Tab-separated table of C-alpha atoms in Angstrom:
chain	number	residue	atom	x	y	z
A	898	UNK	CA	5.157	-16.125	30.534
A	899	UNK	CA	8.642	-17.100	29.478
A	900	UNK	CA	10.527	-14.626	27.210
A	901	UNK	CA	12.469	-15.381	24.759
A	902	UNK	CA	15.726	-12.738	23.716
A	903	UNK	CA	16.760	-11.811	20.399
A	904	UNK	CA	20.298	-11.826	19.099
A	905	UNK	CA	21.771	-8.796	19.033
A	906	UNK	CA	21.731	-8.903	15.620
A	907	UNK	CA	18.225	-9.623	14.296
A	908	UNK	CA	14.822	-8.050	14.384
A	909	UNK	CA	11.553	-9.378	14.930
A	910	UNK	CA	9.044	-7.655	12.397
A	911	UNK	CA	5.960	-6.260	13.866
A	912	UNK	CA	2.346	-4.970	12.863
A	913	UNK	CA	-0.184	-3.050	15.192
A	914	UNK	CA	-3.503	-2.113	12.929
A	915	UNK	CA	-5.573	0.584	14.077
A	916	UNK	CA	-8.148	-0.212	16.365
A	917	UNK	CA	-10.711	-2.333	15.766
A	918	UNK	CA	-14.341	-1.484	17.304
A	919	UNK	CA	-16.331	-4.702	18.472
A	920	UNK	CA	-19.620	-2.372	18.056
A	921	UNK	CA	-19.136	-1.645	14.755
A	922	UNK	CA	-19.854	-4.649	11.721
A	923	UNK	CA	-18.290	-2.889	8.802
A	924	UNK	CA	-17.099	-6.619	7.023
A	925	UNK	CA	-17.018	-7.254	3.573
A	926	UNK	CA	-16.223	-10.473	1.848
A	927	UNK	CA	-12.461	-9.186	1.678
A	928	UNK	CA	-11.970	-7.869	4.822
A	929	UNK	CA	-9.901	-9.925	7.525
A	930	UNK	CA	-10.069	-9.825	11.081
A	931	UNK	CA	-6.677	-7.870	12.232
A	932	UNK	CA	-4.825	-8.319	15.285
A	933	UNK	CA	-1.655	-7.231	16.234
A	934	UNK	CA	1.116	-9.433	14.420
A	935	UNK	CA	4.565	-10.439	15.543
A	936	UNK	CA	7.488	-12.554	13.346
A	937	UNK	CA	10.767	-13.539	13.311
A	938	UNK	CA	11.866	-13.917	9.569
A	939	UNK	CA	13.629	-16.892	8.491
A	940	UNK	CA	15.768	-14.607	6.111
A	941	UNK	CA	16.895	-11.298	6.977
A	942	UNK	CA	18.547	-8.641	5.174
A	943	UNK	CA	19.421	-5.499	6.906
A	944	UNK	CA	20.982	-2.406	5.466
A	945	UNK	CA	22.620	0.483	7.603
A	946	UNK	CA	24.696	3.427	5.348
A	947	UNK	CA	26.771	1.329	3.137
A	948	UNK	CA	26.673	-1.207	5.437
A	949	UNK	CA	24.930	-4.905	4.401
A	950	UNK	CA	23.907	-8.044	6.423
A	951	UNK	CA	22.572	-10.842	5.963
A	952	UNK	CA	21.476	-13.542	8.416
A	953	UNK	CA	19.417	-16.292	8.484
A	954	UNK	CA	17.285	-17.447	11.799
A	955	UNK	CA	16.944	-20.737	13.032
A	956	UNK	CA	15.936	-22.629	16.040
A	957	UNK	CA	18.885	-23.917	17.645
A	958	UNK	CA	17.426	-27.501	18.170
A	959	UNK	CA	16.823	-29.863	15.651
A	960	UNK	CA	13.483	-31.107	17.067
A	961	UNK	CA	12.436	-27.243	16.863
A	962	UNK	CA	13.177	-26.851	13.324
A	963	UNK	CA	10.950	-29.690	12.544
A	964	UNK	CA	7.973	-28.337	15.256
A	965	UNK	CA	8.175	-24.842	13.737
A	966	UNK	CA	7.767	-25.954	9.751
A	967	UNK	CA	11.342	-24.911	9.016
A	968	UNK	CA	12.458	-26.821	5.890
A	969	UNK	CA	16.073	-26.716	4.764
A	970	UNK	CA	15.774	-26.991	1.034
A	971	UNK	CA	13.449	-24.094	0.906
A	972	UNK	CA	15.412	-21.737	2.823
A	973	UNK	CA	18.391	-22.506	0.810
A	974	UNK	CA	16.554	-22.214	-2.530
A	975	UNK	CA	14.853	-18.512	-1.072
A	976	UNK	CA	18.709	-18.001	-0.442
A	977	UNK	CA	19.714	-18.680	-3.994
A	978	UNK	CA	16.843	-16.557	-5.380
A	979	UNK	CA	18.339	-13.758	-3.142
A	980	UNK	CA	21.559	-13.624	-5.753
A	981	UNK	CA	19.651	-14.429	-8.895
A	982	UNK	CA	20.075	-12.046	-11.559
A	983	UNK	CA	17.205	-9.099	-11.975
A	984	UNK	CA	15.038	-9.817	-15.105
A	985	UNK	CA	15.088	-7.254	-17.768
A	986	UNK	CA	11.628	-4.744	-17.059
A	987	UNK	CA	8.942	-5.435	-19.178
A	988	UNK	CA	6.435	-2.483	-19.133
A	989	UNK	CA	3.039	-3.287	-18.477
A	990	UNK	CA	0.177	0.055	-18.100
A	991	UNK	CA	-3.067	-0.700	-16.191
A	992	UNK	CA	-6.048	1.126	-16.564
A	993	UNK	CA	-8.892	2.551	-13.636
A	994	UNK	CA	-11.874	0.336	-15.150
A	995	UNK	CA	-13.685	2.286	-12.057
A	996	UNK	CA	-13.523	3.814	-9.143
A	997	UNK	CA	-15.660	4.195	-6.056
A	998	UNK	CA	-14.871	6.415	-2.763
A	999	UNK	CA	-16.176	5.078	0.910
A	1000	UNK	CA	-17.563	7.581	1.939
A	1001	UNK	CA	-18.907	9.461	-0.916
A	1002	UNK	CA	-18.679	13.459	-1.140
A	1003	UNK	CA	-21.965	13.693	0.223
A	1004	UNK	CA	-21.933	11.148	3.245
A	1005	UNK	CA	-18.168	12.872	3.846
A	1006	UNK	CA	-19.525	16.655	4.262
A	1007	UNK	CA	-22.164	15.008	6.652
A	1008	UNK	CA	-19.323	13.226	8.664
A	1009	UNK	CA	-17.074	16.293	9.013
A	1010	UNK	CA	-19.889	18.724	10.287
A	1011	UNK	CA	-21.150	16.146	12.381
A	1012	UNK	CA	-17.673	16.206	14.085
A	1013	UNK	CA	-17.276	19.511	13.804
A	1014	UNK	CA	-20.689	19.278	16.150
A	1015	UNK	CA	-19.051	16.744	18.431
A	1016	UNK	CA	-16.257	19.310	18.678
A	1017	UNK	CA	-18.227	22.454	19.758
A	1018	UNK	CA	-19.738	20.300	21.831
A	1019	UNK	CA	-16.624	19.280	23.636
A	1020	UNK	CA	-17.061	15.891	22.719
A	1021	UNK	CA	-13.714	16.064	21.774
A	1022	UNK	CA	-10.824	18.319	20.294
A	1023	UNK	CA	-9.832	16.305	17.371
A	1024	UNK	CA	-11.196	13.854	15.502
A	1025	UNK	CA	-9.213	12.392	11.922
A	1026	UNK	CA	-11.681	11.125	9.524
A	1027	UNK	CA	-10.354	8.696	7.181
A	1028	UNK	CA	-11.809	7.438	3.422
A	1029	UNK	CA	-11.106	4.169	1.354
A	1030	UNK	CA	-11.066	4.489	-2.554
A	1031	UNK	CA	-11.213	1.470	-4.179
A	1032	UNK	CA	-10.285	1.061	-8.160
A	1033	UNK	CA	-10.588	-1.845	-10.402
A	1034	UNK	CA	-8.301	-2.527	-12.319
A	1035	UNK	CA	-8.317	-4.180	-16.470
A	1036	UNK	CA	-5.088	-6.652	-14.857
A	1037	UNK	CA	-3.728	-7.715	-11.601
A	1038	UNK	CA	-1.579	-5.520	-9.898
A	1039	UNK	CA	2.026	-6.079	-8.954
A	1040	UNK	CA	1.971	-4.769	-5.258
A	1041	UNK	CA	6.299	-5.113	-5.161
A	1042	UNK	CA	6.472	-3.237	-8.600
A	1043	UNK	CA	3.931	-0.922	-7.093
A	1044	UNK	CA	5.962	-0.005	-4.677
A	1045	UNK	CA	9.236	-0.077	-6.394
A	1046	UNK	CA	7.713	2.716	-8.424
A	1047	UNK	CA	6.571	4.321	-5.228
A	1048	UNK	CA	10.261	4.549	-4.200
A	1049	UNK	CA	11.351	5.999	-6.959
A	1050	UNK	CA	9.353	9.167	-6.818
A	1051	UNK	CA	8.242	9.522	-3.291
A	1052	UNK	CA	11.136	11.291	-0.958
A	1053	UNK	CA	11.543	11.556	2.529
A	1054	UNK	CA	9.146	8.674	3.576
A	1055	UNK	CA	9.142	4.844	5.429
A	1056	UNK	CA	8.347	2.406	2.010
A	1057	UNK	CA	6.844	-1.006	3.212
A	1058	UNK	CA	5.332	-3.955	2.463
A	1059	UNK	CA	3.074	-6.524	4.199
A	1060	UNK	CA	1.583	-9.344	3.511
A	1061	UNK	CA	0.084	-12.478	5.740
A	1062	UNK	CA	-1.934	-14.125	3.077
A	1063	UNK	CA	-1.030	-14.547	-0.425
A	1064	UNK	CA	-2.212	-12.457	-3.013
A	1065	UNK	CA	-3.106	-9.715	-0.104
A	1066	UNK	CA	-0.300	-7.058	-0.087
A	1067	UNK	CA	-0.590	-3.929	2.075
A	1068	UNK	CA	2.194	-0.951	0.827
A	1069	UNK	CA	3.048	2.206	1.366
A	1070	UNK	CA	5.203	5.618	1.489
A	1071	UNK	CA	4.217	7.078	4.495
A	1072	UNK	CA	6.360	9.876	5.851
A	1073	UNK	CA	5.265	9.810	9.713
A	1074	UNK	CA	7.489	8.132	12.132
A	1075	UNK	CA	5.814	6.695	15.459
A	1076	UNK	CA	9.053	6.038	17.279
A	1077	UNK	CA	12.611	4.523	17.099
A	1078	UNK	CA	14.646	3.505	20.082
A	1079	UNK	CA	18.690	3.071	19.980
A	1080	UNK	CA	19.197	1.448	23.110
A	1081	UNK	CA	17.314	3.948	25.867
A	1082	UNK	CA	17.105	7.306	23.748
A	1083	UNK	CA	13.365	7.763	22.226
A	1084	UNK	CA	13.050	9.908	18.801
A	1085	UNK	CA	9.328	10.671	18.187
A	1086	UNK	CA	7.630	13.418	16.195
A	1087	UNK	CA	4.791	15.676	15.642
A	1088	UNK	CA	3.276	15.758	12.353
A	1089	UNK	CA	0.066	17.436	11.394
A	1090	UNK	CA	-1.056	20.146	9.241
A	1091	UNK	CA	-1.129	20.159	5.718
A	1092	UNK	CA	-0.778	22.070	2.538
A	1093	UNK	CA	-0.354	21.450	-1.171
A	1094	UNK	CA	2.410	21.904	-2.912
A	1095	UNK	CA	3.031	23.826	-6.373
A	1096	UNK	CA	5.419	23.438	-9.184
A	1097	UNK	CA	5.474	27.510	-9.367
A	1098	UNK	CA	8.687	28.362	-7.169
A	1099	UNK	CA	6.674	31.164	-5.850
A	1100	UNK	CA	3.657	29.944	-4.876
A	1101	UNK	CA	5.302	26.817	-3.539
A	1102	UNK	CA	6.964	29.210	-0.983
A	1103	UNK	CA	4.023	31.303	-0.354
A	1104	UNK	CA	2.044	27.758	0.319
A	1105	UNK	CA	5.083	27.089	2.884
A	1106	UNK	CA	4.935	30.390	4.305
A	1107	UNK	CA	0.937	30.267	4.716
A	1108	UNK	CA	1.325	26.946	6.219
A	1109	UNK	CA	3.701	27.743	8.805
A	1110	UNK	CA	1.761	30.253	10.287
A	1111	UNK	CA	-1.885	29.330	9.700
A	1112	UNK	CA	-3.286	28.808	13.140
A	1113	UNK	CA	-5.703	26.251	12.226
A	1114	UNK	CA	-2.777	23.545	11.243
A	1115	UNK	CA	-0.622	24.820	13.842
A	1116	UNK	CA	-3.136	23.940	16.175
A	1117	UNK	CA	-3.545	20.906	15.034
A	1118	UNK	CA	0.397	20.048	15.593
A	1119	UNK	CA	0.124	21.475	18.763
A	1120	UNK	CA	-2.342	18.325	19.811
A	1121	UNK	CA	-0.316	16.003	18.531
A	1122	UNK	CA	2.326	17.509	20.475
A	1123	UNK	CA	0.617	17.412	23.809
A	1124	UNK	CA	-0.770	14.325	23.155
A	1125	UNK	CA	2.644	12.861	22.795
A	1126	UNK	CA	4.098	14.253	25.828
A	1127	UNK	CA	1.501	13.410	27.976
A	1128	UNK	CA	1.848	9.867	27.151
A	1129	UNK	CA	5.963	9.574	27.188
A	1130	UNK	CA	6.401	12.112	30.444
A	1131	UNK	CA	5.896	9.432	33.335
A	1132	UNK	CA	7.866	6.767	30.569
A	1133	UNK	CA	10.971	9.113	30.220
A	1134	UNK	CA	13.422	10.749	32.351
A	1135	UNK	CA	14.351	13.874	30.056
A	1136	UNK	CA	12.454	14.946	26.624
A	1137	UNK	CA	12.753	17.953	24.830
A	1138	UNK	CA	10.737	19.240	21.970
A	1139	UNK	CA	11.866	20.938	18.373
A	1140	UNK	CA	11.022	24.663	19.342
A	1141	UNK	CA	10.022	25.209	15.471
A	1142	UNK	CA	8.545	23.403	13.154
A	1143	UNK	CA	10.369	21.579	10.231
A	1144	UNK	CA	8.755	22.045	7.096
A	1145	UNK	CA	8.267	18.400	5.113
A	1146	UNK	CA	7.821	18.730	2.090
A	1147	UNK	CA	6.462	15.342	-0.446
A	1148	UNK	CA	5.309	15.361	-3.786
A	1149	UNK	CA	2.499	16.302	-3.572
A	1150	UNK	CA	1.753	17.689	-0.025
A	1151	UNK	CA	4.019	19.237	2.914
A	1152	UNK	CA	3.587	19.144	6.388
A	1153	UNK	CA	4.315	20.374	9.996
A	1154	UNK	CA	6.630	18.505	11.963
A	1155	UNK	CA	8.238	19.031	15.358
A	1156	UNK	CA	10.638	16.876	16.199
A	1157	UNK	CA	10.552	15.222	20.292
A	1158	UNK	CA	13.872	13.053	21.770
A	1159	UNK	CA	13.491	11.657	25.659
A	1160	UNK	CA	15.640	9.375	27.330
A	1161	UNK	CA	13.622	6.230	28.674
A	1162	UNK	CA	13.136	5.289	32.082
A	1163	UNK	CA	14.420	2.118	33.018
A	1164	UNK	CA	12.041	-1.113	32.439
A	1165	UNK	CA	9.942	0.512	29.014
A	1166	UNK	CA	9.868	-2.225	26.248
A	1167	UNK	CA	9.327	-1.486	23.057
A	1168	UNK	CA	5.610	-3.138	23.751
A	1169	UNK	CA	4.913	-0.470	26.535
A	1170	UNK	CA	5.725	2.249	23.518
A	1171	UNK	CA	3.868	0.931	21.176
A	1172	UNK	CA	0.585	0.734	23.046
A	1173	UNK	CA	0.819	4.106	24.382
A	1174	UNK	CA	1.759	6.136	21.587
A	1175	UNK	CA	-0.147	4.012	19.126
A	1176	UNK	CA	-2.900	5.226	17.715
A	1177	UNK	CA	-2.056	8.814	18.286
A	1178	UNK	CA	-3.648	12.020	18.044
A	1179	UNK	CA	-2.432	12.471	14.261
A	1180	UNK	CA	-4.545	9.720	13.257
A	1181	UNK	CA	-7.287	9.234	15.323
A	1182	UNK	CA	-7.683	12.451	17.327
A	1183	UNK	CA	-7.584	13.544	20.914
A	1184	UNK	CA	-8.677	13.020	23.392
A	1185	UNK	CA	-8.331	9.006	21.978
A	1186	UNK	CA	-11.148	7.159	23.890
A	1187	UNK	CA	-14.254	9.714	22.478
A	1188	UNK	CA	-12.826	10.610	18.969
A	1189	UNK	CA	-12.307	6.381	18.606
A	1190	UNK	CA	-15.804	5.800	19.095
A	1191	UNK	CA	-16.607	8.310	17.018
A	1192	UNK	CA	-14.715	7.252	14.355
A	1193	UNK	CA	-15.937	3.166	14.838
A	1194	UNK	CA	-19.541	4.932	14.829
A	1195	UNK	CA	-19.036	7.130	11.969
A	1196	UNK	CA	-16.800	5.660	9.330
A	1197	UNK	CA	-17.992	3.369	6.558
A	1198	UNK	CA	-15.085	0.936	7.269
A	1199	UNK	CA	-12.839	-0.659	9.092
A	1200	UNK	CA	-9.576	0.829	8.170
A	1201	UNK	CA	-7.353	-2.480	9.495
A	1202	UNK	CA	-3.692	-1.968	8.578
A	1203	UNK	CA	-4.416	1.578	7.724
A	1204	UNK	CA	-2.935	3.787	10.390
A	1205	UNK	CA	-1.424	1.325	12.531
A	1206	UNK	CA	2.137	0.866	12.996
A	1207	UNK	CA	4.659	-1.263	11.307
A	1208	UNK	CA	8.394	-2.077	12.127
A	1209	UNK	CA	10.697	-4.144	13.853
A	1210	UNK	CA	11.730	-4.843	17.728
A	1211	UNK	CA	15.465	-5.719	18.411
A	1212	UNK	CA	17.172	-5.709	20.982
A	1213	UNK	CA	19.450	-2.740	20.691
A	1214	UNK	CA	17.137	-0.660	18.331
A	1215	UNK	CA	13.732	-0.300	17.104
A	1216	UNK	CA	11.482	1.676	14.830
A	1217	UNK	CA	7.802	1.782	13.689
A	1218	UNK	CA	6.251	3.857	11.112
A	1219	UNK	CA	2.910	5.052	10.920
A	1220	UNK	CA	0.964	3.536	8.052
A	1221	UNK	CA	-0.673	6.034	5.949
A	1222	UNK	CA	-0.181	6.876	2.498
A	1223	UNK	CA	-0.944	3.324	1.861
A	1224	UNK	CA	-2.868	0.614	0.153
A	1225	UNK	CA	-4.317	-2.799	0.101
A	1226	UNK	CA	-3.520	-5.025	-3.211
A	1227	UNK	CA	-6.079	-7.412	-4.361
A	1228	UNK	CA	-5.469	-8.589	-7.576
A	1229	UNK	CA	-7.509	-6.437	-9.682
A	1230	UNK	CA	-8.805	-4.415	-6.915
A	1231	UNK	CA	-6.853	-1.256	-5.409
A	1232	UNK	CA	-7.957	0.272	-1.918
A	1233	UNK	CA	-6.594	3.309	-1.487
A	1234	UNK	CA	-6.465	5.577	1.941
A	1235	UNK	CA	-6.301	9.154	3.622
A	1236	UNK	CA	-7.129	11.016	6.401
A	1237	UNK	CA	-7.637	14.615	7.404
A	1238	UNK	CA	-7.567	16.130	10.684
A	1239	UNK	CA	-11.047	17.523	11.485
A	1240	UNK	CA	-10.783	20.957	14.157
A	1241	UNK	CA	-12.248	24.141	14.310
A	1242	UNK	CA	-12.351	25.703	11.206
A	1243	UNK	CA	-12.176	22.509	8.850
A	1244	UNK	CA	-14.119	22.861	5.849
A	1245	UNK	CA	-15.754	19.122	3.974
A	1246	UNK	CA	-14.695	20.780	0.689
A	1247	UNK	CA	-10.770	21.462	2.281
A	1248	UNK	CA	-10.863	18.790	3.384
A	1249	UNK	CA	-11.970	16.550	0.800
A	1250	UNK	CA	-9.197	18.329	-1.529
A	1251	UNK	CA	-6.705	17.209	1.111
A	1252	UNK	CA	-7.508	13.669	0.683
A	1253	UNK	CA	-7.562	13.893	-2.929
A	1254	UNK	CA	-4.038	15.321	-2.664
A	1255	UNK	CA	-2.886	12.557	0.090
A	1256	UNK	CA	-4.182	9.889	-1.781
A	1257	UNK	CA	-2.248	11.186	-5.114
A	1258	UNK	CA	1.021	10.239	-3.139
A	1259	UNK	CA	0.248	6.406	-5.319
A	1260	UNK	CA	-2.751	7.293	-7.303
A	1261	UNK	CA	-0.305	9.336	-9.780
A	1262	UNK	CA	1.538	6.202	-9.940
A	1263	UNK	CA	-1.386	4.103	-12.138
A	1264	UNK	CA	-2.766	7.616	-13.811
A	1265	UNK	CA	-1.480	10.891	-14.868
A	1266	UNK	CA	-2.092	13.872	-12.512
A	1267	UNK	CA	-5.222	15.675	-12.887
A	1268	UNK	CA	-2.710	18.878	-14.171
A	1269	UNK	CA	-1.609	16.616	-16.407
A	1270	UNK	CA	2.311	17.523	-15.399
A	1271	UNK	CA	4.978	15.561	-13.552
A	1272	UNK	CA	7.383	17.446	-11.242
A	1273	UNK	CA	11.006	16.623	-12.527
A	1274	UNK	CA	12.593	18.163	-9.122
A	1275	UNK	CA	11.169	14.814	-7.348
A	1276	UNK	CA	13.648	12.668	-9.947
A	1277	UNK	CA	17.081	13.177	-8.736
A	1278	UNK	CA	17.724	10.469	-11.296
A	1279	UNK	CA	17.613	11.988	-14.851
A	1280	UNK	CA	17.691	8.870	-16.411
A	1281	UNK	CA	15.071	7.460	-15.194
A	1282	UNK	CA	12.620	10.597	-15.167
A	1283	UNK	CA	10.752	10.378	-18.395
A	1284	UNK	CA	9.861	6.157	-17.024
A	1285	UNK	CA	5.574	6.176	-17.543
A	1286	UNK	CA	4.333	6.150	-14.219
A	1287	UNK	CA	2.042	3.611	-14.467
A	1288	UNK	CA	4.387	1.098	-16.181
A	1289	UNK	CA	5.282	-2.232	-14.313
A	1290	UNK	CA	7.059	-5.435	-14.882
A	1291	UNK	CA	4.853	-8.123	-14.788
A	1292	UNK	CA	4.451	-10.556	-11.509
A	1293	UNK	CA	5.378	-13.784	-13.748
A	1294	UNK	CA	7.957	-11.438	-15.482
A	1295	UNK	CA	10.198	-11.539	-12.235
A	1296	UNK	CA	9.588	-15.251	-11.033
């Protein structure tokens, strides 16, 4: 196979979805068929510190241009809508006409002692079950605005957006990093275990505090810890491992992460990476073979971009996030995802609370919180604080 290099320069975007099981028929009329997806945009803009590029990719031959569908006046009309002025908001509220949860509460407590089964069985150590909400909506969503207002309130995390067909957005804060590469040094992490958070100072600490040293989510990161290492130790010639957790702390949840660097061995691509570490034991469970087929077995759906990895390849650097806190964009129709790590000692009704609180990272965004309060430490903005949450500019507002 012939390769082709990158300039030093650009980036070819990538998507990996999570596994797809061939016994498993879990389609709906809206479901696609996902397969790992590789592109070289036409326009790029790239941002580093203060630093801002923009380049634009094209075949070097003529003949190619005209092979490959490139067309000059619409590139240079995308680049003239690049330096168009903003439009002036206009808010727009949407409300949850209903709402539906795959699995229910029921079918969920079923799944997680099931595993917990599976577990005590050594089937497995780990499994992570995952759930799809999915709201309709009284008006099409804006999946960019969506996410804009994502950005604003959720800290600390990877914000993306995806799309292959039109009018089918995939977005999301997530705050999990698979890996990123500068040159031959590897950054990866840990994270797993989870706790709420409070808007009491106190009990936000003692919430911390319990989390740090409750032995169940400890556990749990120390999987995804071994997990990790056994898959980068014959790939790397040095890594070293965080000795303590770092405490990482969202909007509406916190979690354990340890931090892992290595050095690569000569001869790993960014390919090699990506289909070792990917899925890994923070979202699918260890060991990966037996907790995949029980997930493909179990869940009631195919969770396609949903834990998979997005990111670019260059040839200097890359980086790939793990997709969770996410969502699909249909028009009128939300999905909405979580997980939870199922061990010993996980409890349905924990762990149902623990989705509920995942999947309030962009719920809160189109309804107020179940408390009814909004955190004003998560605004480091105070003008733009007291903005409804679940106000949007329009899609033919911004054309």
């Amino acid at each position: 196979m012939q390769k082709h290099y990158l300039p030093s320069h650009s980036a070819c975007g990538a998507g990996s979805p999570f596994p797809r099981q061939q016994s498993r028929q879990k389609s709906s009329s809206k479901d696609t068929i996902h397969r790992n997806y590789y592109f070289l945009p036409q326009i790029e803009l790239t941002r580093q510190q203060d630093h801002w590029q923009l380049s634009v990719n094209l075949p070097v031959a003529k003949q190619a241009m005209l092979d490959l569908g490139y067309d000059k006046a619409q590139l240079l009309a995308s680049l003239a809508s690049l330096i168009a002025p903003a439009p002036t908001p206009l808010p727009q509220s949407y409300k949850i006409e209903s709402r539906h949860h795959y699995p229910e509460f029921k079918q969920w407590s079923h799944l997680v002692t099931k595993a917990l089964t599976a577990i005590d069985d050594q089937y497995f150590a780990k499994v992570v079950l995952a759930r799809k909400t999915v709201l309709t909506l009284n008006r099409p969503l804006s999946a960019t605005q969506f996410l804009q207002q994502s950005r604003q309130v959720n800290q600390q995390c990877f914000h993306f957006i995806f799309a292959i067909y039109a009018d089918d957005y995939f977005v999301g804060s997530t705050p999990e990093r698979l890996f990123s590469r500068d040159f031959d040094n590897l950054h990866t992490e840990a994270l797993a275990g989870t706790a709420a958070r409070s808007l009491d100072d106190a009990e936000d600490r003692a919430l911390a505090n319990w989390l740090l040293n409750d032995e169940k989510n400890r556990y749990e990161n120390r999987l995804v810890i071994d997990d990790l290492l056994s898959r980068l130790q014959s790939r790397c010639r040095t890594l070293q491992v965080e000795r303590r957790p770092e405490l990482i702390q969202l909007r509406k949840v916190q979690h354990l992460k340890h931090k892992i660097d290595g050095q690569l061995v000569a001869g790993i691509d960014d390919a090699e990476l990506l289909t070792s570490l990917q899925p890994t034991a923070a979202i699918a469970g260890l060991p990966r073979r037996p907790a995949l087929d029980f997930i493909a077995d179990n869940e009631p759906f195919d969770r396609g971009w949903y834990s998979g990895a997005l990111g670019y390849i260059g040839q200097q650097q890359s980086e790939f996030c793990v997709a969770i806190r996410s969502a699909r964009v249909l028009g009128h129709e939300l999905q909405l995802f979580a997980g939870a790590g199922i061990v010993p000692g996980s409890d349905p009704q924990s762990e149902w609370q623990e989705l509920e609180r995942k999947t309030a990272t962009l719920l809160t965004l189109l309804e107020p919180d179940s408390h009814g309060y909004r955190d004003d430490r998560m605004y480091p903005n105070k003008n733009n604080k007291h903005v409804l949450a679940n106000q949007f500019t329009p899609e033919q507002q911004r054309a």
